[in-house]
Coordinates of C-alpha atoms and ligand atoms in Angstrom, one line a residue:
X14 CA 113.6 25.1 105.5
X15 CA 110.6 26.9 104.4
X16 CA 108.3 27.8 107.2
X17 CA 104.8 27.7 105.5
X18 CA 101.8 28.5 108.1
X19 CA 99.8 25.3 107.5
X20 CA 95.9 26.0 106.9
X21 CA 94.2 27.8 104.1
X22 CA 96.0 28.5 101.2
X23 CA 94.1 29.4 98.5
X24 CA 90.0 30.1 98.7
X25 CA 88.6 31.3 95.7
X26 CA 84.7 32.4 96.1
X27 CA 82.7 32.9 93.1
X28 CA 85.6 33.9 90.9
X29 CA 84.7 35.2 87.5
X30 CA 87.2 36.0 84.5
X31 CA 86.2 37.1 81.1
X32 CA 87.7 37.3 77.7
X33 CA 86.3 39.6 75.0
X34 CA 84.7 37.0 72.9
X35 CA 84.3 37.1 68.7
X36 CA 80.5 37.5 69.8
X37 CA 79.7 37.1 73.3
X38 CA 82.6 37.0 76.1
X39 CA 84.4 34.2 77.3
X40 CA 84.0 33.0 80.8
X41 CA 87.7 31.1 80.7
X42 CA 86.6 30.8 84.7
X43 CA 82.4 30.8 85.8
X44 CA 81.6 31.5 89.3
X45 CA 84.3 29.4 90.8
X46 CA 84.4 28.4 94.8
X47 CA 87.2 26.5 95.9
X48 CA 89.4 26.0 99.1
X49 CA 92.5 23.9 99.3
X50 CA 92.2 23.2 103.0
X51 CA 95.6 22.4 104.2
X52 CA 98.7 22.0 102.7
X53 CA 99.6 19.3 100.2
X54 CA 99.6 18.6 96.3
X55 CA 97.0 19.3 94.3
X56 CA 96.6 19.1 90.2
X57 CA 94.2 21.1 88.1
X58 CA 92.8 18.8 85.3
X59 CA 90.9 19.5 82.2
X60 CA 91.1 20.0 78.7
X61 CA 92.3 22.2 76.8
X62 CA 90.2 25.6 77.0
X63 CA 88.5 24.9 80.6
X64 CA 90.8 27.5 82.5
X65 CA 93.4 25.5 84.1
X66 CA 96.2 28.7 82.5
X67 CA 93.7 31.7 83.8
X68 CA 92.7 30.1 87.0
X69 CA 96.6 29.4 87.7
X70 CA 97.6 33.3 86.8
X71 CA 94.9 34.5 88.8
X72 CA 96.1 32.5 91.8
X73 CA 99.2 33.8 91.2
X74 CA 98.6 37.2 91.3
X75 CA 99.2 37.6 87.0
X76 CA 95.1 38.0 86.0
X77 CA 92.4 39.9 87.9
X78 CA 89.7 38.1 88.5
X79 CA 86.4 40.1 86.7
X80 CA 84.4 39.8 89.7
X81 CA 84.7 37.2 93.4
X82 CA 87.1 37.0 95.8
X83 CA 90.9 35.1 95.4
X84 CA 92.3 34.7 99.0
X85 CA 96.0 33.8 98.7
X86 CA 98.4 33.1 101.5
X87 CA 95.8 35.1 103.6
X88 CA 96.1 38.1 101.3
X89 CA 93.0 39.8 99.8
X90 CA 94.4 38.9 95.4
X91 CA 91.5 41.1 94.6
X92 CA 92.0 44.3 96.5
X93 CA 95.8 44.7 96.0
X94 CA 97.1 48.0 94.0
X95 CA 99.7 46.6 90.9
X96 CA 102.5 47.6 93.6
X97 CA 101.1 45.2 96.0
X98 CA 100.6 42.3 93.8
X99 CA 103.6 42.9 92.0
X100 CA 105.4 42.0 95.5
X101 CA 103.3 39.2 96.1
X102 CA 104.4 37.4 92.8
X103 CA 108.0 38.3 93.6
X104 CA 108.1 37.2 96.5
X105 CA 104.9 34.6 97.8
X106 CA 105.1 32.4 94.6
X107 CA 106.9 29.8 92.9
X108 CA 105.5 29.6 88.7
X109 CA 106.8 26.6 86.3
X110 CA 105.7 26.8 82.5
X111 CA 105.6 24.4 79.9
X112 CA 108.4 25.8 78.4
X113 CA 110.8 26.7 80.8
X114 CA 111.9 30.2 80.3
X115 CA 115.6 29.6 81.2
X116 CA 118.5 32.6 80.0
X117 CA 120.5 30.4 77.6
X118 CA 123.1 33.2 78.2
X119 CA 122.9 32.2 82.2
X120 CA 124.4 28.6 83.5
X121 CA 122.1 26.5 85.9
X122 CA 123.5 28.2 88.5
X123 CA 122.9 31.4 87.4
X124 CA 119.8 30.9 86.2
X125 CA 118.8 29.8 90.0
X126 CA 120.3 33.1 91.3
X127 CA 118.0 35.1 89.1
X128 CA 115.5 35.4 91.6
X129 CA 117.1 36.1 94.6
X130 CA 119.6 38.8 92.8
X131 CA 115.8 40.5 91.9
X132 CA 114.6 40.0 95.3
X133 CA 117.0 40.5 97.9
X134 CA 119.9 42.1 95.2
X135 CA 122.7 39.3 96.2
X136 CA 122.9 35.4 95.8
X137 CA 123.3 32.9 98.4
X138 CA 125.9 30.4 97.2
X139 CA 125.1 27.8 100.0
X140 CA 120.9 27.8 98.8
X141 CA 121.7 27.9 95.4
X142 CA 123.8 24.9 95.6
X143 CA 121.4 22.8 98.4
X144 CA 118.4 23.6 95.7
X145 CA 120.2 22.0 92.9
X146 CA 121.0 19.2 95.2
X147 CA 117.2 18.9 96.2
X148 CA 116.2 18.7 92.3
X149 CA 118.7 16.1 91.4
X150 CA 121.4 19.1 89.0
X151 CA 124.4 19.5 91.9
X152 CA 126.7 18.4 89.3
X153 CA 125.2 21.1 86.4
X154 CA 125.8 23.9 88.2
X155 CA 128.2 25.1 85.2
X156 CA 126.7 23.7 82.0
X157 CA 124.4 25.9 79.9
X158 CA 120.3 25.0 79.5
X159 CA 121.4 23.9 75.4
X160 CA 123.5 21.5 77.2
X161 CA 120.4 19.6 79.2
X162 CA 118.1 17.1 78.6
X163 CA 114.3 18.3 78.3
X164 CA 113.8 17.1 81.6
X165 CA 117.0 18.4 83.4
X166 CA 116.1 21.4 82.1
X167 CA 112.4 21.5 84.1
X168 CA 114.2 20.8 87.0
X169 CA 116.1 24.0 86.5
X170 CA 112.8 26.1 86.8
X171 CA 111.6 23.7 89.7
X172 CA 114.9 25.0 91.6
X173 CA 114.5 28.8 90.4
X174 CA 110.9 28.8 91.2
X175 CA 112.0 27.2 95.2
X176 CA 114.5 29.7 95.4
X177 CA 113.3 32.7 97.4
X178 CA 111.6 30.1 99.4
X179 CA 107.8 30.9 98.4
X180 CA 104.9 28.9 100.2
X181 CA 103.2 28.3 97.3
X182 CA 104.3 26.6 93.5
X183 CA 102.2 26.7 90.5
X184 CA 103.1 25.4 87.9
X185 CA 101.5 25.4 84.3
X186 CA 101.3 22.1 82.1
X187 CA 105.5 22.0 83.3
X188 CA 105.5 18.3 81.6
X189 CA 104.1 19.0 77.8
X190 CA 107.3 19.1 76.2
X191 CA 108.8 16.1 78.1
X192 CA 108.7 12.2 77.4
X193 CA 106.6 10.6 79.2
X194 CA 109.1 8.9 81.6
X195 CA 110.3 12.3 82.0
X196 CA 107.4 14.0 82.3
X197 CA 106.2 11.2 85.5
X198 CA 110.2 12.0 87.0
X199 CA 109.0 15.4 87.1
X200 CA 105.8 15.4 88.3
X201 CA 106.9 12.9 91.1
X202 CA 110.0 15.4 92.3
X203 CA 107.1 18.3 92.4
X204 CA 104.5 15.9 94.0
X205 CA 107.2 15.4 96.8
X206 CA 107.8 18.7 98.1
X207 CA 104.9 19.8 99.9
X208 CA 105.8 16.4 102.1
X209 CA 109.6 17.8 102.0
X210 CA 109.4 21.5 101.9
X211 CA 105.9 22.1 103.9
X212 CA 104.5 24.1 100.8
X213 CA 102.0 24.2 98.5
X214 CA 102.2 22.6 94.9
X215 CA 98.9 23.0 92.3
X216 CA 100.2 21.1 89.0
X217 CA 98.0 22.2 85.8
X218 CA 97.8 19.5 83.5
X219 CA 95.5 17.5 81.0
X220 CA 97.8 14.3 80.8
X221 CA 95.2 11.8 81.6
X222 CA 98.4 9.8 83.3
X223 CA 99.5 12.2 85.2
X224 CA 96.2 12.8 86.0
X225 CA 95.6 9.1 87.2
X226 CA 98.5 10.1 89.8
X227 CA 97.1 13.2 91.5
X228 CA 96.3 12.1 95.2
X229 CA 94.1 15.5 94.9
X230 CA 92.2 17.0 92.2
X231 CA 90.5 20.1 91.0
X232 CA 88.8 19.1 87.8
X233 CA 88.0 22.0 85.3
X234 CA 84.9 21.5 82.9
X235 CA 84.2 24.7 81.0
X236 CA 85.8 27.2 84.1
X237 CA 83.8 25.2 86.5
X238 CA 84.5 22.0 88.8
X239 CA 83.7 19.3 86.7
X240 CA 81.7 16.0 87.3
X241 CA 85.1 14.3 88.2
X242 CA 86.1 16.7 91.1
X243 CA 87.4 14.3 93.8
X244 CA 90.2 14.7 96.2
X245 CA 91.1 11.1 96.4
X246 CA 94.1 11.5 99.4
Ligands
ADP326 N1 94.0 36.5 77.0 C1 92.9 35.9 76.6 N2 92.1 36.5 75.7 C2 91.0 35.9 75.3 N3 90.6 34.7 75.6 C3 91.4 34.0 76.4 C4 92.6 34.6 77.0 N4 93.1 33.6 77.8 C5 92.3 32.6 77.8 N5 91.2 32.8 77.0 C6 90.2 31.8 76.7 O1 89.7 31.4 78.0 C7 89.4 30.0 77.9 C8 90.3 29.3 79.0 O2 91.6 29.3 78.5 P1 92.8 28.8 79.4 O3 92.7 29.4 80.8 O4 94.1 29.1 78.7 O5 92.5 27.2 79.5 P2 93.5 26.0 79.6 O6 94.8 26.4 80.2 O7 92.8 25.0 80.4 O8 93.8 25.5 78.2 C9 89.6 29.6 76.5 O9 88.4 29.6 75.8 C10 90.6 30.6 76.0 O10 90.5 30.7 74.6
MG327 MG1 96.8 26.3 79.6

Protein backbone atom coordinates (compact mmCIF):
# COMPACT_ATOMS: atom_id res chain seq x y z
CA UNK A 1 0.00 0.00 0.00
CA UNK A 2 1.37 3.32 -1.04
CA UNK A 3 1.52 5.82 1.79
CA UNK A 4 1.04 9.14 -0.09
CA UNK A 5 0.94 12.29 2.40
CA UNK A 6 -2.42 13.71 1.34
CA UNK A 7 -2.32 17.65 0.66
CA UNK A 8 -0.49 19.59 -2.04
CA UNK A 9 0.87 17.82 -4.69
CA UNK A 10 1.74 19.76 -7.41
CA UNK A 11 1.73 23.96 -7.36
CA UNK A 12 2.99 25.46 -10.22
CA UNK A 13 3.31 29.48 -9.88
CA UNK A 14 3.83 31.47 -12.90
CA UNK A 15 5.67 28.75 -14.87
CA UNK A 16 7.14 29.69 -18.12
CA UNK A 17 8.72 27.30 -20.85
CA UNK A 18 10.07 28.43 -24.17
CA UNK A 19 10.99 26.83 -27.43
CA UNK A 20 13.34 28.55 -29.87
CA UNK A 21 10.73 29.66 -32.41
CA UNK A 22 11.28 29.92 -36.58
CA UNK A 23 10.94 33.71 -35.62
CA UNK A 24 9.98 34.60 -32.22
CA UNK A 25 10.03 31.78 -29.25
CA UNK A 26 7.42 29.56 -28.32
CA UNK A 27 5.73 29.79 -25.08
CA UNK A 28 4.49 25.82 -25.14
CA UNK A 29 3.50 27.04 -21.30
CA UNK A 30 2.73 31.19 -20.45
CA UNK A 31 2.79 32.17 -16.87
CA UNK A 32 1.05 29.16 -15.51
CA UNK A 33 -0.46 29.01 -11.66
CA UNK A 34 -1.95 26.02 -10.65
CA UNK A 35 -2.46 23.79 -7.45
CA UNK A 36 -4.03 20.37 -7.35
CA UNK A 37 -5.21 20.73 -3.76
CA UNK A 38 -5.54 17.29 -2.50
CA UNK A 39 -5.20 14.10 -3.89
CA UNK A 40 -7.42 12.62 -6.66
CA UNK A 41 -7.64 12.41 -10.59
CA UNK A 42 -7.12 15.01 -12.57
CA UNK A 43 -6.90 15.30 -16.67
CA UNK A 44 -5.08 17.91 -18.66
CA UNK A 45 -7.17 18.79 -21.83
CA UNK A 46 -6.48 20.73 -24.86
CA UNK A 47 -5.54 20.53 -28.27
CA UNK A 48 -2.89 19.70 -29.90
CA UNK A 49 0.02 22.30 -29.32
CA UNK A 50 -1.35 23.98 -25.98
CA UNK A 51 1.31 22.26 -23.62
CA UNK A 52 -0.42 19.40 -22.13
CA UNK A 53 3.39 17.16 -23.23
CA UNK A 54 5.74 20.12 -21.75
CA UNK A 55 3.59 21.00 -18.77
CA UNK A 56 3.47 17.04 -17.96
CA UNK A 57 7.56 16.64 -18.33
CA UNK A 58 8.04 19.60 -16.36
CA UNK A 59 5.92 18.18 -13.55
CA UNK A 60 7.76 15.31 -13.82
CA UNK A 61 11.04 16.56 -13.43
CA UNK A 62 12.10 15.85 -17.59
CA UNK A 63 11.83 19.92 -18.72
CA UNK A 64 13.06 22.98 -16.80
CA UNK A 65 10.73 25.35 -16.54
CA UNK A 66 12.35 28.86 -18.22
CA UNK A 67 11.31 30.89 -15.37
CA UNK A 68 8.39 30.30 -12.04
CA UNK A 69 8.29 27.95 -9.53
CA UNK A 70 7.10 23.86 -10.01
CA UNK A 71 6.56 22.46 -6.35
CA UNK A 72 6.30 18.68 -6.64
CA UNK A 73 5.70 16.34 -3.75
CA UNK A 74 6.99 19.23 -1.55
CA UNK A 75 10.20 19.41 -3.49
CA UNK A 76 11.53 22.78 -4.91
CA UNK A 77 11.42 21.08 -9.37
CA UNK A 78 13.18 24.26 -10.03
CA UNK A 79 16.21 24.38 -7.70
CA UNK A 80 17.29 20.70 -8.02
CA UNK A 81 20.94 19.96 -9.53
CA UNK A 82 20.46 17.12 -12.64
CA UNK A 83 21.54 14.55 -9.74
CA UNK A 84 18.71 15.56 -7.66
CA UNK A 85 15.99 15.53 -10.22
CA UNK A 86 17.38 12.58 -11.75
CA UNK A 87 16.38 10.80 -8.37
CA UNK A 88 13.17 12.34 -8.20
CA UNK A 89 12.03 10.88 -11.54
CA UNK A 90 13.38 7.49 -10.52
CA UNK A 91 11.96 7.33 -7.80
CA UNK A 92 8.74 10.01 -6.92
CA UNK A 93 7.01 9.42 -10.34
CA UNK A 94 5.02 7.09 -12.28
CA UNK A 95 5.14 8.31 -16.51
CA UNK A 96 2.72 6.41 -19.15
CA UNK A 97 3.19 7.42 -22.95
CA UNK A 98 1.08 7.05 -25.83
CA UNK A 99 3.13 4.48 -27.04
CA UNK A 100 4.15 2.36 -24.44
CA UNK A 101 7.86 1.86 -24.43
CA UNK A 102 7.77 -1.86 -23.49
CA UNK A 103 11.26 -4.18 -24.11
CA UNK A 104 9.78 -6.60 -26.72
CA UNK A 105 12.95 -8.63 -25.62
CA UNK A 106 11.37 -8.54 -21.76
CA UNK A 107 8.03 -10.61 -20.85
CA UNK A 108 5.20 -8.62 -18.88
CA UNK A 109 6.84 -9.61 -15.97
CA UNK A 110 9.98 -8.51 -16.70
CA UNK A 111 9.12 -5.62 -18.13
CA UNK A 112 7.40 -4.66 -14.54
CA UNK A 113 10.73 -5.53 -12.81
CA UNK A 114 12.56 -2.99 -14.82
CA UNK A 115 12.06 -0.41 -12.50
CA UNK A 116 12.73 -1.74 -9.33
CA UNK A 117 15.93 -3.88 -10.64
CA UNK A 118 17.10 0.17 -11.57
CA UNK A 119 15.97 1.42 -8.28
CA UNK A 120 16.54 -0.87 -5.57
CA UNK A 121 18.98 -3.47 -7.83
CA UNK A 122 16.60 -6.72 -7.02
CA UNK A 123 12.88 -7.61 -7.89
CA UNK A 124 10.10 -8.33 -5.61
CA UNK A 125 8.27 -11.36 -6.93
CA UNK A 126 5.29 -10.90 -4.49
CA UNK A 127 4.69 -6.89 -5.93
CA UNK A 128 5.39 -7.69 -9.21
CA UNK A 129 2.76 -10.29 -9.31
CA UNK A 130 -0.02 -8.25 -6.87
CA UNK A 131 0.51 -5.24 -9.59
CA UNK A 132 -0.34 -7.40 -12.46
CA UNK A 133 -3.20 -8.54 -10.49
CA UNK A 134 -4.35 -4.89 -9.77
CA UNK A 135 -4.23 -4.03 -13.72
CA UNK A 136 -6.17 -6.97 -14.78
CA UNK A 137 -2.50 -9.21 -16.63
CA UNK A 138 -1.92 -11.92 -13.54
CA UNK A 139 -2.30 -14.50 -16.19
CA UNK A 140 0.43 -12.59 -18.84
CA UNK A 141 3.07 -12.68 -16.68
CA UNK A 142 5.00 -14.88 -19.38
CA UNK A 143 3.78 -13.78 -22.75
CA UNK A 144 5.76 -11.19 -24.70
CA UNK A 145 4.24 -7.29 -25.44
CA UNK A 146 3.92 -8.68 -29.60
CA UNK A 147 1.70 -11.14 -28.01
CA UNK A 148 -0.93 -8.39 -26.32
CA UNK A 149 -3.72 -6.60 -27.40
CA UNK A 150 -3.11 -2.66 -27.74
CA UNK A 151 -4.83 -2.26 -24.58
CA UNK A 152 -3.24 -5.09 -22.56
CA UNK A 153 -0.29 -3.78 -23.47
CA UNK A 154 -1.05 -0.06 -21.73
CA UNK A 155 -1.80 -1.80 -18.75
CA UNK A 156 1.68 -3.19 -18.78
CA UNK A 157 3.12 0.44 -18.47
CA UNK A 158 0.26 1.28 -15.90
CA UNK A 159 1.86 -1.62 -13.69
CA UNK A 160 5.64 -0.65 -14.45
CA UNK A 161 4.89 2.88 -13.84
CA UNK A 162 3.09 1.71 -10.00
CA UNK A 163 5.94 -0.35 -9.42
CA UNK A 164 8.37 1.40 -7.11
CA UNK A 165 5.27 2.72 -5.57
CA UNK A 166 5.54 6.55 -6.63
CA UNK A 167 2.88 9.14 -5.20
CA UNK A 168 2.35 10.60 -8.26
CA UNK A 169 1.40 9.10 -12.12
CA UNK A 170 1.44 11.07 -15.23
CA UNK A 171 0.63 9.94 -17.90
CA UNK A 172 0.86 11.35 -21.55
CA UNK A 173 -2.16 10.95 -24.11
CA UNK A 174 -1.68 6.84 -22.82
CA UNK A 175 -5.06 6.12 -24.93
CA UNK A 176 -4.15 7.55 -28.62
CA UNK A 177 -3.27 4.37 -30.07
CA UNK A 178 -6.27 2.40 -28.43
CA UNK A 179 -9.99 1.79 -29.65
CA UNK A 180 -12.12 3.64 -28.15
CA UNK A 181 -13.61 0.97 -25.84
CA UNK A 182 -10.22 0.40 -24.96
CA UNK A 183 -9.07 3.54 -24.56
CA UNK A 184 -12.38 4.33 -21.83
CA UNK A 185 -11.13 0.60 -20.06
CA UNK A 186 -8.03 2.37 -19.55
CA UNK A 187 -8.71 5.52 -18.52
CA UNK A 188 -11.31 4.06 -16.05
CA UNK A 189 -8.45 1.47 -14.36
CA UNK A 190 -6.10 4.90 -14.12
CA UNK A 191 -9.17 7.06 -12.90
CA UNK A 192 -9.50 4.35 -10.02
CA UNK A 193 -6.37 4.37 -8.37
CA UNK A 194 -6.00 7.51 -6.56
CA UNK A 195 -9.40 6.12 -4.78
CA UNK A 196 -7.41 2.58 -4.47
CA UNK A 197 -3.81 3.45 -4.15
CA UNK A 198 -4.06 7.10 -2.30
CA UNK A 199 -1.93 8.68 -5.22
CA UNK A 200 -1.99 11.13 -7.65
CA UNK A 201 -3.11 10.53 -11.37
CA UNK A 202 -2.96 13.76 -14.05
CA UNK A 203 -4.17 12.06 -17.48
CA UNK A 204 -3.10 14.35 -20.62
CA UNK A 205 -5.49 13.98 -23.21
CA UNK A 206 -7.45 15.87 -26.08
CA UNK A 207 -10.25 12.98 -26.53
CA UNK A 208 -13.22 15.08 -26.15
CA UNK A 209 -14.76 11.69 -24.56
CA UNK A 210 -12.50 11.08 -22.31
CA UNK A 211 -12.59 14.42 -21.64
CA UNK A 212 -16.40 14.39 -20.94
CA UNK A 213 -15.34 11.79 -18.10
CA UNK A 214 -12.74 13.83 -16.05
CA UNK A 215 -14.39 14.49 -12.55
CA UNK A 216 -11.41 17.28 -12.65
CA UNK A 217 -9.96 19.29 -15.24
CA UNK A 218 -7.05 21.47 -16.13
CA UNK A 219 -7.91 22.88 -19.48
CA UNK A 220 -4.89 24.15 -21.62
CA UNK A 221 -5.63 26.97 -24.22
CA UNK A 222 -2.41 28.15 -25.83
CA UNK A 223 -0.02 27.11 -22.39
CA UNK A 224 -2.63 28.81 -20.27
CA UNK A 225 -5.94 27.68 -18.36
CA UNK A 226 -8.49 27.89 -20.79
CA UNK A 227 -12.06 29.36 -20.71
CA UNK A 228 -13.24 25.74 -19.83
CA UNK A 229 -11.16 25.17 -16.68
CA UNK A 230 -13.55 23.62 -14.13
CA UNK A 231 -13.00 21.02 -11.64
CA UNK A 232 -16.45 19.44 -11.77
CA UNK A 233 -15.91 16.70 -8.57
N1 LIG B 1 11.31 20.46 -27.86
C1 LIG B 1 10.60 21.46 -28.44
N2 LIG B 1 11.18 22.35 -29.26
C2 LIG B 1 10.48 23.34 -29.83
N3 LIG B 1 9.15 23.52 -29.67
C3 LIG B 1 8.51 22.64 -28.87
C4 LIG B 1 9.19 21.57 -28.21
N4 LIG B 1 8.28 20.89 -27.47
C5 LIG B 1 7.11 21.50 -27.67
N5 LIG B 1 7.25 22.57 -28.50
C6 LIG B 1 6.15 23.46 -28.91
O1 LIG B 1 5.48 23.88 -27.74
C7 LIG B 1 4.07 23.91 -27.96
C8 LIG B 1 3.39 22.96 -26.97
O2 LIG B 1 3.73 21.63 -27.32
P1 LIG B 1 3.31 20.37 -26.46
O3 LIG B 1 3.66 20.62 -25.04
O4 LIG B 1 3.89 19.18 -27.10
O5 LIG B 1 1.72 20.40 -26.60
P2 LIG B 1 0.65 19.20 -26.60
O6 LIG B 1 1.23 18.06 -25.83
O7 LIG B 1 -0.56 19.78 -25.96
O8 LIG B 1 0.41 18.85 -28.04
C9 LIG B 1 3.87 23.56 -29.42
O9 LIG B 1 3.79 24.75 -30.16
C10 LIG B 1 5.11 22.78 -29.77
O10 LIG B 1 5.40 22.88 -31.13
MG1 LIG C 1 1.49 16.06 -26.33
Amino acid sequence: MHTCPSNATIHLEQVTRTYAGGHSPIRAVDRLTWNSAQRGFWVVAGSSGSGKTTLLQIIGGIERPSSGEVWVEWRPLHQLNETQLADFRRHRIGFIFQGNNLLRHLTVYENVELPLLLTQGHGQAARIRHQLDLVGLADRAEAYPADLSGGEQQRVAVARALIHRPCLVLADEPTANLDSSAGLALFDLLRALPGELGITVLVATHDPLLIDRAPALLHLVDGRPGTAEARKR
